DNA sequence: CAGTATCCTCTTGGATACTG
DNA sequence: CAGTATCCAAGAGGATACTG
């Protein structure tokens, strides 16, 4: 009998069709994982996210947030105040990434950070 | 009491320190996931991997394989024959990605492909 | 405060030709 | 067969100045 993995492997012939690639497209890149990771803890304002990521250019943050919003991972809520206040939070779809994020983080601690201790 | 997630979030202030980012660095990019996915099924020769990924440039494949080898994910075995034969297989560390890959693939099927059916 | 606009560099990805 | 070498295009990432 055919396994689940074999079934889904038959589905793709190009990388674009690979189910894993399409997930990486959504959560991949240098800054999206830390952004999701932060928002998994609590909703945050634009400026606070920025402050939490020293080194990330403003443009990169705003583009990342826009893409995550387009992909339905996060929700942007703007309050019509002066000065403006914008809060980003995870959608249900974004929340559903929690287990994956935990696994990715765990794998890193077990397979990457331990090497650094040795080095 | 402090959760596991809170503990590891304290550890990073830059994206480079984010544990999830360092995992994405290893398995991210356009072609690495499909390569790992293929090798999770069985060891494969260079040419066969190439044939399985139409559209991927040779240079990209060889660079990806080299990086995966450097990161300890795959093992390169060259047989001293003419014509040469080189087989790539997963290391234990690569094999340990199986659960993550399954989750990523599953998430895609549940949250991305279903949208395409509607569209 | 929450972004845009501009200009820049570096990496990734890609097509094609060539080699041990 | 299993790659390299070369040249090129596109996008990600980054620093800084500006705006509603």
XYZ file of C-alpha atoms (C1' of nucleotides) in Angstrom:
278
model
C 0.000 0.000 0.000
C 1.001 3.501 -0.781
C 2.104 5.797 2.029
C 0.885 9.366 2.492
C 4.316 10.586 1.530
C 4.393 8.664 -1.700
C 0.995 9.981 -2.613
C 1.955 13.605 -2.189
C 5.308 13.112 -3.873
C 3.554 12.052 -7.036
C 1.835 15.391 -7.138
C 4.814 17.544 -7.907
C 7.242 17.528 -10.752
C 8.415 21.102 -10.433
C 9.585 22.779 -7.244
C 6.636 25.133 -7.467
C 4.327 22.197 -7.003
C 6.196 20.843 -3.991
C 3.943 21.247 -0.964
C 6.886 21.966 1.301
C 8.169 24.701 -0.979
C 4.842 26.480 -0.904
C 4.926 26.517 2.877
C 8.501 27.792 2.893
C 7.397 30.508 0.490
C 5.012 31.730 3.166
C 7.124 31.450 6.303
C 10.592 31.575 4.749
C 13.022 34.422 4.401
C 15.224 36.013 6.982
C 12.644 37.930 8.975
C 9.281 36.233 8.674
C 9.974 33.454 11.171
C 11.019 35.844 13.963
C 7.997 38.038 13.222
C 5.617 35.090 13.442
C 7.436 33.885 16.523
C 6.904 37.234 18.227
C 3.239 37.424 17.271
C 2.675 33.887 18.507
C 3.350 35.325 21.920
C 1.166 38.416 21.653
C -0.203 40.976 19.194
C 2.191 43.850 18.667
C 2.391 47.333 17.247
C 4.487 48.129 14.214
C 7.043 50.103 16.185
C 7.408 47.463 18.865
C 8.042 44.755 16.291
C 10.646 47.016 14.748
C 12.327 47.609 18.099
C 12.407 43.862 18.719
C 14.380 43.288 15.527
C 17.466 45.502 15.555
C 19.059 45.561 12.162
C 15.920 44.998 10.161
C 15.259 47.846 7.768
C 11.866 49.519 7.954
C 11.186 48.680 4.352
C 11.826 45.015 4.965
C 9.495 44.945 7.950
C 6.663 46.655 6.139
C 7.046 44.421 3.106
C 7.178 41.287 5.237
C 4.069 42.310 7.140
C 2.259 43.062 3.897
C 3.128 39.651 2.478
C 2.130 37.863 5.654
C -1.151 39.756 5.586
C -1.710 38.869 1.928
C -1.020 35.232 2.710
C -3.613 35.413 5.461
C -1.177 34.730 8.293
C -1.550 37.986 10.175
C -4.259 40.600 10.653
C -3.582 44.323 10.507
C -5.758 46.497 12.691
C -5.401 50.270 12.333
C -6.910 52.593 14.924
C -7.943 55.981 13.507
C -6.065 58.023 16.049
C -3.436 60.732 15.997
C -0.736 59.585 16.261
C -1.782 56.423 14.410
C -1.717 53.033 16.072
C -1.499 49.778 14.133
C -1.586 46.386 15.751
C -0.582 43.141 14.075
C -1.935 39.838 15.303
C -2.052 36.277 14.053
C -5.065 34.969 12.189
C -6.327 31.445 12.791
C -4.185 30.391 9.869
C -1.172 32.024 11.483
C -1.997 30.431 14.809
C -2.021 27.069 13.063
C 1.708 27.493 12.461
C 2.468 27.246 16.169
C 3.304 23.541 16.124
C 5.540 23.938 13.080
C 7.371 26.846 14.667
C 7.898 24.885 17.846
C 9.307 21.965 15.883
C 11.608 24.197 13.829
C 12.865 25.880 16.968
C 13.360 22.581 18.719
C 15.230 21.092 15.769
C 17.570 24.052 15.770
C 18.311 23.671 19.460
C 19.012 19.971 19.052
C 20.949 19.993 15.802
C 22.504 23.420 15.368
C 23.100 25.065 18.713
C 24.732 21.986 20.187
C 27.356 22.133 17.461
C 28.143 25.712 18.398
C 28.786 24.667 21.973
C 31.426 22.256 20.746
C 33.016 24.865 18.472
C 5.895 29.929 35.457
C 7.802 30.466 32.296
C 6.906 28.468 29.183
C 9.414 26.796 26.915
C 8.609 29.331 24.235
C 9.246 32.296 26.510
C 12.552 30.834 27.523
C 13.823 30.468 23.975
C 12.443 33.836 22.919
C 14.630 35.516 25.468
C 17.628 34.088 23.748
C 17.442 36.091 20.535
C 17.502 39.786 19.908
C 18.625 39.657 16.300
C 17.133 37.506 13.588
C 20.407 35.650 13.334
C 19.914 34.382 16.850
C 16.357 33.224 16.234
C 16.319 29.435 16.433
C 13.689 29.170 13.736
C 15.703 31.325 11.357
C 18.728 29.108 11.690
C 16.640 26.085 10.744
C 15.154 27.926 7.770
C 18.700 28.808 6.729
C 19.403 25.096 6.426
C 16.239 23.822 4.786
C 15.026 27.043 3.149
C 15.341 28.301 -0.367
C 13.498 27.255 -3.448
C 15.095 23.892 -4.067
C 16.332 22.437 -0.800
C 12.962 21.258 0.467
C 12.161 19.245 -2.675
C 15.667 17.767 -2.634
C 15.324 16.681 0.991
C 11.838 15.440 0.252
C 13.137 13.251 -2.586
C 15.997 11.884 -0.510
C 13.651 11.103 2.366
C 12.171 8.549 0.020
C 15.414 7.023 -1.196
C 19.063 7.810 -1.954
C 19.521 9.159 -5.450
C 22.144 9.869 -8.051
C 22.997 13.383 -9.135
C 21.464 12.980 -12.560
C 18.276 11.450 -11.245
C 17.760 14.293 -8.808
C 18.305 16.679 -11.688
C 15.765 14.882 -13.846
C 13.252 14.995 -11.006
C 13.475 18.783 -10.873
C 12.834 20.190 -14.331
C 13.755 23.830 -14.481
C 16.470 23.694 -11.841
C 19.798 24.798 -13.227
C 22.720 22.431 -12.781
C 24.653 25.063 -10.905
C 21.841 25.517 -8.434
C 21.577 21.806 -7.804
C 25.263 21.334 -7.227
C 25.440 24.347 -4.933
C 22.398 23.203 -2.965
C 23.848 19.740 -2.553
C 27.148 21.181 -1.427
C 25.464 23.339 1.191
C 23.311 20.505 2.437
C 26.434 18.384 2.699
C 28.280 21.117 4.577
C 25.353 21.448 6.962
C 25.528 17.722 7.574
C 22.096 16.965 6.149
C 23.156 14.733 3.278
C 26.010 12.385 2.521
C 27.801 12.305 -0.820
C 29.175 8.947 -1.920
C 31.291 8.838 -5.067
C 32.085 5.521 -6.746
C 35.431 5.502 -8.572
C 34.043 4.217 -11.844
C 33.990 5.373 -15.413
C 31.526 6.930 -16.012
C 31.397 8.293 -12.479
C 28.522 7.526 -10.155
C 27.638 9.724 -7.212
C 24.871 8.917 -4.787
C 23.343 11.343 -2.327
C 21.607 10.100 0.796
C 20.359 11.583 4.031
C 22.494 11.546 7.158
C 20.928 10.879 10.550
C 20.620 14.612 10.930
C 18.806 14.798 7.595
C 16.591 11.902 8.556
C 15.651 13.817 11.706
C 13.933 16.377 9.481
C 11.297 13.874 8.396
C 8.698 14.962 10.947
C 9.228 18.622 10.119
C 8.893 17.943 6.417
C 5.706 16.003 6.976
C 4.247 18.837 9.012
C 5.234 21.447 6.433
C 3.734 19.396 3.661
C 0.585 18.763 5.636
C 0.191 22.428 6.491
C 0.454 23.297 2.828
C -2.224 20.822 1.875
C -4.547 22.115 4.561
C -3.957 25.839 4.249
C -2.713 26.547 0.739
C -3.934 23.934 -1.704
C -7.507 24.153 -0.470
C -7.549 27.830 -1.393
C -6.452 26.997 -4.912
C -9.369 24.617 -5.307
C -11.735 27.469 -4.546
C -9.951 29.841 -6.924
C 3.578 56.645 14.834
C 3.542 54.056 10.840
C 4.906 53.795 7.250
C 7.049 55.336 1.709
C 10.714 56.519 -1.447
C 15.211 56.040 -3.108
C 19.403 54.022 -3.950
C 22.533 50.449 -3.076
C 24.723 45.678 -2.482
C 24.592 40.779 -2.225
C 22.476 36.430 -2.831
C 19.601 33.260 -5.425
C 18.254 31.445 -9.375
C 18.881 30.476 -14.316
C 20.735 29.242 -19.400
C 24.368 27.556 -21.851
C 28.872 25.783 -22.874
C 32.576 23.123 -21.392
C 35.599 19.275 -18.760
C 37.652 15.082 -16.007
C 28.028 11.001 -15.681
C 28.811 14.556 -12.628
C 29.810 18.261 -12.285
C 32.441 23.702 -13.413
C 32.725 28.129 -15.683
C 30.634 32.102 -17.340
C 27.399 35.534 -17.752
C 22.960 37.411 -16.592
C 18.306 38.707 -14.306
C 15.549 39.248 -10.430
C 14.671 39.764 -5.791
C 15.882 40.055 -0.890
C 17.939 42.741 2.288
C 19.803 47.239 3.950
C 20.739 52.578 5.114
C 18.837 56.880 5.075
C 15.599 60.580 4.197
C 11.038 61.910 3.936
C 5.539 62.087 4.758
C 0.326 61.725 6.279
